[in-house]
Coordinates of C-alpha atoms and ligand atoms in Angstrom, one line a residue:
M275 CA 3.9 -1.8 45.2
S276 CA 3.9 1.4 43.1
K277 CA 0.6 1.9 42.7
K278 CA -0.9 2.2 39.3
K279 CA -1.4 5.1 37.5
E280 CA -4.9 6.2 36.5
T281 CA -6.3 7.3 33.9
K282 CA -8.5 10.2 33.1
Y283 CA -10.9 10.1 30.3
I284 CA -12.7 12.8 28.1
F285 CA -15.2 11.1 26.1
V286 CA -15.5 13.6 23.1
T287 CA -19.1 12.9 21.7
G288 CA -21.0 14.6 18.3
G289 CA -24.7 15.9 17.6
V290 CA -27.2 17.2 14.9
L291 CA -24.4 16.1 12.0
S292 CA -21.4 15.0 10.8
S293 CA -18.4 16.5 10.2
L294 CA -18.4 19.8 13.3
G295 CA -14.7 19.0 13.7
K296 CA -15.6 16.4 16.6
G297 CA -11.8 15.1 15.4
I298 CA -10.2 19.0 16.1
A299 CA -12.0 19.7 19.4
S300 CA -10.7 16.1 20.8
A301 CA -7.2 16.8 19.4
S302 CA -7.6 20.6 20.5
I303 CA -8.4 19.7 23.9
A304 CA -5.6 17.1 23.9
T305 CA -2.5 19.9 22.8
L306 CA -4.3 22.1 25.9
L307 CA -3.2 20.0 28.2
K308 CA -0.4 18.1 27.1
K309 CA 1.4 21.5 26.6
A310 CA 0.6 21.5 31.1
G311 CA 2.5 18.9 31.3
L312 CA -0.1 15.7 31.4
K313 CA 0.9 12.8 29.7
V314 CA -1.7 12.4 27.5
S315 CA -3.0 10.4 24.1
I316 CA -6.1 10.4 22.2
L317 CA -8.5 6.9 20.5
K318 CA -10.8 7.4 17.8
A319 CA -13.8 4.6 18.4
D320 CA -15.8 4.7 15.7
P321 CA -18.8 3.0 14.8
Y322 CA -18.7 1.7 11.3
I323 CA -18.1 -2.6 10.5
N324 CA -15.2 -1.7 8.5
V325 CA -12.1 -3.7 10.0
D326 CA -10.2 -0.6 9.0
P327 CA -10.6 2.4 7.0
G328 CA -7.9 0.3 4.6
T329 CA -10.1 -0.9 2.1
M330 CA -12.4 2.2 1.9
S331 CA -12.5 4.6 -1.3
P332 CA -11.1 8.0 -1.2
F333 CA -14.6 8.9 -1.7
E334 CA -15.5 7.6 1.1
H335 CA -13.8 8.1 4.0
G336 CA -11.4 10.6 2.3
E337 CA -7.4 10.0 3.6
V338 CA -6.5 6.3 5.2
F339 CA -4.3 7.6 8.0
V340 CA -1.0 5.0 8.9
T341 CA 1.1 4.8 12.0
D342 CA 4.3 4.1 12.2
D343 CA 3.3 0.2 13.7
G344 CA 2.0 0.3 10.0
A345 CA -2.0 0.5 11.1
E346 CA -3.9 2.2 8.6
T347 CA -6.0 4.1 10.5
D348 CA -8.6 6.4 10.6
L349 CA -7.8 10.4 9.4
D350 CA -8.2 11.8 12.9
L351 CA -5.8 10.3 13.8
G352 CA -3.6 11.8 11.4
H353 CA -5.2 15.2 13.2
Y354 CA -3.9 13.7 16.4
E355 CA -0.2 13.2 15.9
R356 CA -0.6 16.4 13.8
F357 CA -1.8 19.0 17.0
L358 CA 0.0 16.6 19.5
D359 CA 3.4 15.5 18.0
E360 CA 3.4 12.5 19.1
N361 CA 3.3 9.3 17.6
L362 CA 0.3 6.9 17.8
S363 CA -0.1 3.5 17.2
Q364 CA -2.9 0.8 16.7
N365 CA -4.3 1.2 19.8
N366 CA -5.3 4.6 19.0
N367 CA -8.3 3.8 17.0
F368 CA -10.8 0.9 16.7
T369 CA -13.9 0.1 14.6
T370 CA -17.2 -1.5 15.3
G371 CA -15.2 -4.5 12.5
K372 CA -12.4 -5.2 14.9
V373 CA -14.2 -4.9 17.8
Y374 CA -16.1 -7.9 16.7
S375 CA -14.4 -9.8 15.0
S376 CA -12.1 -10.1 18.7
V377 CA -15.3 -11.0 20.6
I378 CA -15.7 -14.1 17.7
E379 CA -12.5 -14.5 17.4
K380 CA -12.7 -15.5 20.9
E381 CA -16.1 -17.1 20.9
R382 CA -14.7 -19.8 18.4
K383 CA -12.2 -20.3 21.1
G384 CA -14.7 -21.2 23.1
E385 CA -13.1 -18.6 25.6
Y386 CA -17.4 -17.9 27.3
L387 CA -17.2 -21.3 28.1
G388 CA -20.1 -21.0 26.0
K389 CA -22.0 -18.9 27.7
T390 CA -25.0 -17.2 24.7
I391 CA -22.8 -14.1 23.2
Q392 CA -24.9 -10.6 23.2
V393 CA -24.2 -6.7 22.7
I394 CA -24.1 -6.5 26.4
P395 CA -22.3 -7.6 27.9
H396 CA -19.5 -8.6 25.9
I397 CA -19.6 -6.1 22.9
V398 CA -19.4 -3.8 25.0
N399 CA -16.9 -4.9 27.3
E400 CA -14.5 -5.9 24.4
I401 CA -15.4 -1.3 24.0
V402 CA -14.4 -1.1 27.2
E403 CA -11.2 -2.8 27.6
R404 CA -9.8 -1.8 24.0
I405 CA -10.7 2.1 26.0
K406 CA -8.9 0.8 28.9
K407 CA -6.2 -0.5 27.2
A408 CA -5.7 2.6 25.0
G409 CA -5.5 4.9 28.6
E410 CA -2.7 2.6 30.4
G411 CA 0.5 4.8 31.3
N412 CA -1.4 8.3 31.0
D413 CA -3.0 11.1 32.5
V414 CA -5.6 12.0 31.3
L415 CA -7.2 9.6 27.5
I416 CA -9.5 11.7 24.7
V417 CA -11.8 9.5 23.2
E418 CA -13.1 10.7 20.6
I419 CA -17.1 8.5 20.0
G420 CA -17.3 8.3 15.9
G421 CA -19.9 9.5 13.9
T422 CA -23.5 11.4 16.0
V423 CA -25.6 10.2 19.2
G424 CA -29.2 8.5 17.5
D425 CA -26.4 6.8 15.0
I426 CA -28.1 2.4 15.5
E427 CA -24.5 1.8 15.3
G428 CA -23.1 4.3 17.9
L429 CA -25.2 3.0 20.4
P430 CA -22.8 -0.2 22.8
F431 CA -19.7 2.5 21.8
L432 CA -22.2 4.9 24.5
E433 CA -23.0 2.4 26.2
A434 CA -19.3 1.0 26.7
I435 CA -18.9 5.6 27.6
R436 CA -22.1 4.9 30.0
A437 CA -21.4 2.0 31.7
M438 CA -16.9 3.4 32.2
R439 CA -18.7 6.5 33.2
V440 CA -20.7 4.4 36.3
E441 CA -17.8 2.6 36.7
L442 CA -15.1 5.1 37.3
G443 CA -17.0 7.7 38.6
R444 CA -16.0 11.4 39.9
F445 CA -13.3 12.9 38.8
D446 CA -12.2 10.7 36.6
T447 CA -14.7 11.0 33.1
I448 CA -16.1 13.7 31.8
N449 CA -18.2 14.0 28.9
V450 CA -17.9 16.3 26.0
H451 CA -20.5 17.3 23.6
L452 CA -20.0 18.9 20.7
T453 CA -23.0 20.6 18.3
L454 CA -23.9 22.8 16.0
V455 CA -25.6 25.9 16.8
P456 CA -26.2 27.0 13.1
Y457 CA -27.2 30.6 12.0
I458 CA -31.1 31.3 10.3
K459 CA -30.2 33.8 7.8
A460 CA -34.1 34.5 7.3
A461 CA -34.5 35.6 10.6
G462 CA -30.6 36.5 11.6
E463 CA -30.7 34.0 14.8
L464 CA -28.3 31.7 16.0
K465 CA -30.9 29.1 17.4
T466 CA -30.1 26.7 20.0
K467 CA -33.2 24.1 19.5
P468 CA -30.8 21.3 17.7
T469 CA -28.4 21.2 20.7
Q470 CA -31.3 20.9 23.0
H471 CA -32.4 18.0 21.0
S472 CA -29.1 16.3 20.5
V473 CA -27.9 16.6 24.7
G474 CA -31.6 15.4 25.2
E475 CA -30.9 12.5 22.9
L476 CA -27.7 11.7 24.8
R477 CA -29.9 11.7 28.2
R478 CA -32.2 9.2 26.9
I479 CA -29.3 6.6 26.7
G480 CA -27.9 7.9 29.9
I481 CA -25.2 10.1 29.5
S482 CA -25.6 13.8 30.8
P483 CA -22.7 16.5 29.0
D484 CA -20.1 18.1 31.1
M485 CA -19.4 20.7 29.2
I486 CA -20.7 21.9 25.6
I487 CA -19.2 22.5 22.9
C488 CA -20.9 24.8 20.3
R489 CA -20.0 24.7 16.5
S490 CA -21.2 28.1 14.3
E491 CA -20.1 29.8 11.6
M492 CA -21.2 33.5 14.1
P493 CA -20.4 34.3 18.1
L494 CA -22.7 33.4 20.7
N495 CA -23.6 36.0 22.8
R496 CA -23.4 34.9 26.7
E497 CA -27.0 35.3 26.4
L498 CA -27.3 32.5 24.1
K499 CA -23.8 30.3 26.2
D500 CA -26.0 30.8 29.7
K501 CA -29.3 29.4 27.4
I502 CA -27.7 26.8 25.8
A503 CA -26.3 26.0 29.9
S504 CA -30.3 26.2 31.8
S505 CA -31.4 23.6 29.0
C506 CA -28.6 21.4 28.5
G507 CA -27.8 21.4 32.5
V508 CA -23.9 22.1 31.8
E509 CA -22.1 25.5 34.0
K510 CA -22.1 28.5 32.4
R511 CA -18.7 28.2 31.9
C512 CA -18.6 24.5 30.3
V513 CA -20.3 26.1 27.4
I514 CA -17.2 26.7 24.8
E515 CA -18.0 27.4 21.4
S516 CA -15.5 26.8 18.1
P517 CA -16.7 29.3 15.5
D518 CA -15.3 29.0 12.1
S519 CA -11.6 29.9 12.2
R520 CA -8.8 30.5 9.4
S521 CA -6.2 28.4 10.5
I522 CA -7.6 24.5 12.5
Y523 CA -4.6 24.8 14.6
K524 CA -6.2 28.1 15.7
I525 CA -8.7 26.0 17.7
P526 CA -6.7 24.8 20.6
L527 CA -5.8 29.2 21.5
L528 CA -9.8 29.7 21.1
F529 CA -9.9 27.0 23.0
L530 CA -7.6 28.6 25.4
Q531 CA -9.0 32.1 25.6
Q532 CA -12.4 30.4 26.7
D533 CA -10.3 29.2 29.9
V534 CA -11.6 25.6 28.9
L535 CA -8.7 24.0 31.7
T536 CA -10.2 25.4 34.0
P537 CA -13.6 23.5 34.8
I538 CA -12.0 20.5 32.7
S539 CA -9.0 20.8 35.6
E540 CA -11.7 20.9 38.5
M541 CA -13.9 18.3 36.9
L542 CA -11.1 15.6 36.8
N543 CA -9.0 16.6 39.9
L544 CA -6.1 17.7 37.7
G545 CA -4.4 20.6 40.1
E546 CA -3.2 24.0 38.2
L547 CA -3.0 23.9 34.5
K548 CA -0.5 26.2 33.8
V549 CA 0.3 26.2 29.5
D550 CA 2.5 28.1 27.3
M551 CA 0.8 28.3 23.7
S552 CA 3.2 30.9 22.9
E553 CA 5.4 28.9 19.9
W554 CA 2.7 27.4 18.9
D555 CA 0.5 31.3 18.7
S556 CA 3.5 32.6 16.8
L557 CA 3.1 29.5 13.9
V558 CA -0.7 30.2 14.0
K559 CA 0.1 33.4 12.6
R560 CA 2.4 31.9 10.2
V561 CA -0.4 30.1 8.8
I562 CA -3.0 32.7 8.5
A563 CA -0.6 35.9 7.3
P564 CA 3.0 35.1 6.0
T565 CA 5.2 36.9 4.7
N566 CA 5.9 35.3 1.9
S567 CA 4.2 33.0 -0.8
V568 CA 4.9 29.8 -2.8
K569 CA 2.9 28.3 -5.9
I570 CA 2.5 25.0 -6.0
A571 CA 1.2 22.6 -8.3
F572 CA -0.4 19.5 -6.8
V573 CA -0.5 17.1 -9.3
G574 CA -3.2 14.2 -9.0
K575 CA -6.3 12.6 -9.5
Y576 CA -9.6 12.8 -7.2
L577 CA -8.4 16.5 -7.2
D578 CA -12.5 17.2 -6.6
L579 CA -11.4 14.9 -2.8
K580 CA -8.7 17.4 -0.8
E581 CA -9.1 15.0 1.7
S582 CA -8.0 12.3 0.7
Y583 CA -5.2 14.1 0.6
K584 CA -5.0 15.7 4.2
S585 CA -1.6 15.0 5.6
L586 CA -0.1 16.2 2.1
T587 CA -1.8 19.2 2.1
E588 CA -1.3 19.8 6.0
A589 CA 2.2 19.1 5.6
L590 CA 2.4 21.7 3.1
I591 CA 0.6 24.4 5.9
H592 CA 3.3 22.6 8.2
A593 CA 6.4 23.5 6.1
G594 CA 5.0 27.0 4.8
A595 CA 4.1 28.5 8.9
N596 CA 8.1 27.1 9.4
L597 CA 9.5 29.0 6.3
D598 CA 7.2 32.4 7.1
T599 CA 5.4 31.3 3.2
R600 CA 1.7 30.6 2.2
V601 CA 2.1 27.9 0.4
E602 CA -0.9 28.0 -2.4
I603 CA -1.9 25.1 -4.0
K604 CA -2.6 25.1 -6.9
W605 CA -4.9 21.7 -8.6
C606 CA -3.9 20.4 -11.8
D607 CA -6.3 17.5 -13.0
S608 CA -3.2 15.0 -14.2
E609 CA -6.4 13.8 -16.7
R610 CA -6.4 17.5 -18.8
I611 CA -2.6 17.6 -18.8
H612 CA -1.2 16.3 -22.1
E613 CA 2.1 16.9 -23.8
D614 CA 0.6 19.9 -26.0
N615 CA -0.8 21.7 -22.9
V616 CA 1.3 21.2 -20.2
E617 CA 3.1 24.7 -19.9
E618 CA -0.2 26.4 -19.4
H619 CA -1.1 24.5 -16.6
L620 CA 2.8 24.7 -15.3
K621 CA 3.5 28.1 -16.2
N622 CA 4.3 30.9 -13.9
I623 CA 4.4 27.9 -10.8
D624 CA 7.1 27.5 -8.3
G625 CA 7.3 23.9 -7.5
I626 CA 5.5 20.6 -9.1
L627 CA 4.3 17.6 -5.8
V628 CA 3.0 14.2 -7.6
A629 CA 1.6 12.8 -4.7
G630 CA 0.4 8.9 -3.6
G631 CA -2.0 7.4 -5.6
F632 CA -3.1 3.9 -7.1
G633 CA -4.1 2.4 -10.3
S634 CA -3.5 3.6 -14.1
R635 CA -6.1 6.4 -14.1
G636 CA -3.7 10.1 -15.0
V637 CA -0.4 8.6 -15.1
E638 CA 0.0 10.1 -18.4
G639 CA -0.4 13.7 -18.1
K640 CA 1.4 12.4 -14.3
M641 CA 4.3 11.8 -16.5
E642 CA 4.2 14.9 -18.6
A643 CA 3.7 17.3 -15.4
I644 CA 7.8 15.0 -14.4
K645 CA 8.6 16.0 -17.4
Y646 CA 8.4 19.5 -17.4
A647 CA 9.5 19.6 -14.1
R648 CA 12.6 18.1 -14.8
I649 CA 13.4 19.8 -17.9
N650 CA 13.0 23.3 -16.7
N651 CA 14.4 23.0 -12.9
I652 CA 11.1 23.2 -11.3
P653 CA 12.1 21.8 -7.9
Y654 CA 9.9 18.6 -8.0
L655 CA 9.6 16.2 -4.8
G656 CA 7.2 12.3 -6.0
I657 CA 5.7 10.9 -3.5
C658 CA 5.6 7.1 -3.0
L659 CA 3.3 6.7 -7.2
G660 CA 5.5 10.3 -8.0
M661 CA 8.8 8.8 -7.7
Q662 CA 7.2 5.6 -9.0
L663 CA 6.7 7.8 -12.1
A664 CA 9.4 10.1 -12.5
M665 CA 11.9 6.8 -12.8
I666 CA 9.5 5.5 -15.6
E667 CA 9.7 8.7 -17.0
F668 CA 13.2 9.0 -16.5
A669 CA 12.9 5.2 -18.5
K670 CA 11.2 6.2 -21.8
N671 CA 12.2 9.5 -21.9
I672 CA 16.5 9.7 -21.1
L673 CA 16.7 5.5 -21.2
K674 CA 15.0 5.4 -23.8
I675 CA 13.3 1.8 -23.2
E676 CA 10.2 2.9 -24.2
D677 CA 8.1 0.6 -23.1
A678 CA 9.1 1.4 -19.6
N679 CA 6.4 0.9 -17.3
S680 CA 4.5 -0.5 -13.6
A681 CA 3.7 -4.1 -13.1
E682 CA 0.4 -2.0 -11.6
F683 CA -0.4 -0.8 -14.9
N684 CA 0.6 -3.7 -16.4
V685 CA 1.5 -7.1 -15.3
D686 CA 3.5 -8.5 -18.2
T687 CA 4.8 -5.7 -19.0
K688 CA 9.0 -6.5 -20.5
N689 CA 10.4 -3.5 -18.8
P690 CA 9.2 -3.8 -15.4
I691 CA 10.5 -0.7 -13.7
I692 CA 8.2 -0.3 -11.0
Y693 CA 7.8 -4.5 -9.9
L694 CA 6.0 -6.3 -6.9
I695 CA 8.5 -8.2 -4.6
D696 CA 8.3 -11.6 -4.2
E697 CA 8.6 -11.0 -0.5
F698 CA 9.5 -8.6 1.8
I699 CA 9.7 -8.5 5.6
D700 CA 7.0 -6.5 7.3
N701 CA 8.3 -4.3 10.3
S702 CA 7.3 -6.9 12.9
G703 CA 9.6 -8.6 11.3
K704 CA 7.2 -10.9 9.8
K705 CA 7.9 -12.2 6.2
Q706 CA 5.3 -11.3 3.8
I707 CA 4.8 -13.4 1.0
R708 CA 3.2 -11.3 -2.1
T709 CA 2.5 -13.5 -5.6
R710 CA 2.0 -11.7 -8.4
K711 CA -1.6 -13.5 -9.3
S712 CA -3.0 -11.6 -6.3
P713 CA -1.3 -8.7 -4.2
L714 CA -4.3 -7.1 -2.8
G715 CA -5.1 -8.3 0.7
G716 CA -2.5 -7.6 3.8
T717 CA 0.2 -7.9 1.5
M718 CA 1.0 -3.7 1.3
R719 CA 4.0 -2.4 2.8
L720 CA 3.1 -0.4 6.1
G721 CA 4.3 1.5 8.6
G722 CA 7.7 3.0 9.6
Y723 CA 10.9 1.3 8.0
N724 CA 14.4 3.6 8.5
C725 CA 16.0 5.2 6.0
N726 CA 19.4 4.7 4.7
I727 CA 20.5 8.4 3.4
K728 CA 23.6 8.9 0.8
K729 CA 25.9 11.1 2.0
D730 CA 26.6 14.4 0.5
S731 CA 23.1 14.3 -1.8
L732 CA 20.4 16.5 -1.5
L733 CA 18.3 14.4 0.6
S734 CA 20.4 14.0 3.9
K735 CA 21.6 18.0 2.9
A736 CA 17.1 17.5 3.7
Y737 CA 17.9 15.5 6.6
G738 CA 20.5 17.8 8.1
G739 CA 23.3 15.2 7.3
A740 CA 21.2 12.6 9.2
K741 CA 22.3 9.3 8.3
T742 CA 18.6 7.0 8.8
V743 CA 15.5 8.6 8.7
R744 CA 12.2 7.4 9.9
E745 CA 9.9 7.2 7.7
R746 CA 6.2 5.8 6.2
H747 CA 5.3 3.5 3.9
R748 CA 1.9 2.7 2.3
H749 CA 2.2 1.0 -1.6
R750 CA 2.5 -2.8 -2.6
Y751 CA 5.2 -1.8 -5.8
E752 CA 8.8 -1.2 -5.4
A753 CA 11.4 0.4 -7.4
N754 CA 13.4 -2.6 -9.6
P755 CA 17.1 -2.3 -8.4
K756 CA 17.7 -4.4 -12.1
Y757 CA 17.7 -0.7 -14.1
R758 CA 19.7 0.8 -11.1
E759 CA 22.9 1.3 -12.4
Q760 CA 21.3 2.8 -15.9
F761 CA 20.2 5.3 -14.2
E762 CA 22.7 6.3 -11.8
Q763 CA 25.0 6.8 -15.0
K764 CA 22.4 9.0 -16.4
G765 CA 21.8 11.3 -13.3
L766 CA 19.3 9.5 -11.4
I767 CA 20.6 7.8 -8.9
V768 CA 19.6 6.6 -5.5
S769 CA 19.8 8.3 -2.2
G770 CA 18.1 6.6 0.3
E771 CA 17.9 2.7 0.0
S772 CA 17.0 0.4 3.0
D773 CA 17.5 -3.6 2.8
G774 CA 18.5 -3.7 -0.6
L775 CA 14.8 -1.8 -1.6
I776 CA 15.1 1.3 -3.3
E777 CA 13.6 4.2 -0.7
A778 CA 14.3 7.1 -2.5
I779 CA 15.7 9.1 -5.7
E780 CA 17.5 12.6 -7.0
L781 CA 18.3 14.2 -10.4
K782 CA 22.1 15.3 -10.1
N783 CA 22.3 18.4 -11.9
H784 CA 18.6 19.3 -10.9
P785 CA 18.2 21.8 -8.2
F786 CA 15.8 20.1 -6.7
F787 CA 14.2 16.8 -7.7
I788 CA 13.5 14.3 -5.7
G789 CA 11.6 11.0 -5.2
V790 CA 10.4 9.5 -2.5
Q791 CA 8.3 6.1 -1.7
F792 CA 7.6 6.5 0.8
H793 CA 5.4 9.8 2.4
P794 CA 7.0 12.4 4.1
E795 CA 3.7 13.9 5.0
F796 CA 2.6 10.8 7.6
T797 CA 5.1 12.3 10.4
S798 CA 5.0 16.0 9.9
R799 CA 3.1 18.2 12.2
L800 CA 3.4 21.8 12.9
T801 CA 5.4 22.6 15.7
N802 CA 7.8 19.6 13.6
P803 CA 7.5 19.8 9.8
N804 CA 9.3 17.2 7.9
P805 CA 12.6 17.9 6.7
I806 CA 12.2 17.1 3.3
I807 CA 8.7 18.9 1.7
V808 CA 10.6 22.2 3.8
S809 CA 13.3 21.2 1.5
F810 CA 10.6 21.4 -1.2
I811 CA 9.2 24.4 -0.4
D812 CA 12.4 26.0 0.7
A813 CA 13.6 25.5 -3.4
A814 CA 10.1 26.8 -4.4
L815 CA 10.6 29.3 -2.6
K816 CA 14.5 30.3 -3.8
N817 CA 13.0 29.3 -7.9
I818 CA 11.1 32.0 -8.1
R819 CA 11.5 34.0 -10.9
Ligands
LIG930 N1 0.3 2.2 -6.2 C1 1.7 2.0 -6.3 C2 1.9 1.5 -4.3 O1 1.5 0.6 -4.9 C3 2.1 3.9 -5.2 C4 1.1 3.8 -3.9 C5 1.3 4.9 -3.4 O2 1.5 5.9 -4.5 N2 1.2 4.9 -1.8 O3 3.4 0.6 -5.1

């Protein structure tokens, strides 16, 4: 009988405050381990109560990242995929809400045989089971615990990792704790006290860190690192610094320079780990100091919240690194763009991008920008809502359908260029019914779908002649095939389809005007950029006048 592969666990916790970059630190360690030849996966365990981030406002939570299997997940999963170049799944992210829902469901079914259901053991066991499930088949699973040590809702998660450490013992788990080492300007000093307090808090729960990663805006000298090591009870070589960097993709390289893999490998008994980061290194050089540069107008709302477009801005960086080009983004608030000032906003721009979005706010301005790109032969990429609006603009101004609209903005529109279909097959093969009256709640088309590409189209060129590609969706509305013939007669053709659904459109007689119903940014990785986004940036480069 073959022995089941033992998974090693690296638990990553955070202290002092949030937004220190735990996700990037976790993804960086994962990347180094993968490059060393190990099978690595990552899990984000989020202590908040929402069942998933799907319904959370971008003001609350930044972007909702969509996995290939259609889960709406935390934006950190996006970082993991972009670093690791692996598809993750719904098993790679769970929240307190998910944990409680399944425990309550089991309780209702009588699976606990009438026992009193408690946080310890039932909730904690459920968390442990989910962690183990995500670890199955991997050499190493990195488990990032969301939030900060000391948060009330984080306690069951920390108890779960404490219990796993006891159960699995030495060589199978380590804890990496990320903290802030603030620089106090007035004193001209870096301060270690918050780190000591945070480790003290972790200890109180029964977890001693094995490695401490220190975020700081200044380099840490040896003396300071040694002080952290002795006061927090970790080995000196296990105090790693994570300074502010010009690119998040530089972090794995900075960790490697500090020889982070040696103690990890020794503590987890992983054997000698050799990594080749030369390809990564040269991409990072081209992210930081590329030869060329292009200016892309990003026309949208929520521009004060760039985090909600994280995957897209990262995808632009990936495409840029690939083309040795800096992609400079000019953020254009669509609510301020009107017919009489569109030129002012968009002159000297090499490409125009309208990204996904919900609701009617700002759509007029977006359509002005699209019209400007169409008429002036400026490369245009419309993503999801950006494709839908390109079709509405064309219907209004070229097909002369004056009241052309989306059912999202006017349910009773006489000309729903974009409409709500009644039913569709989701990516697990289940039939989903959506009704006009209740378009909300679990009725979005989510996750990866195959798209068949029209031969000799711009899209086909972008994908290097591929006949079928797989891209991810997150939307409710669809382009209405009723108008297809009219569009095609006037030069706006359908270049991507799946099961009769219109997935991509493009303009004939335009250097680059593509709209896609899916989100190409979700599949873009530093070492494997999305082809449409690369060809959009390439077209923008060629357009430099
Ligand atoms: N609001 C549109 C829809 O639901 C587009 C969504 C999006 O851009 N992600 O279909």
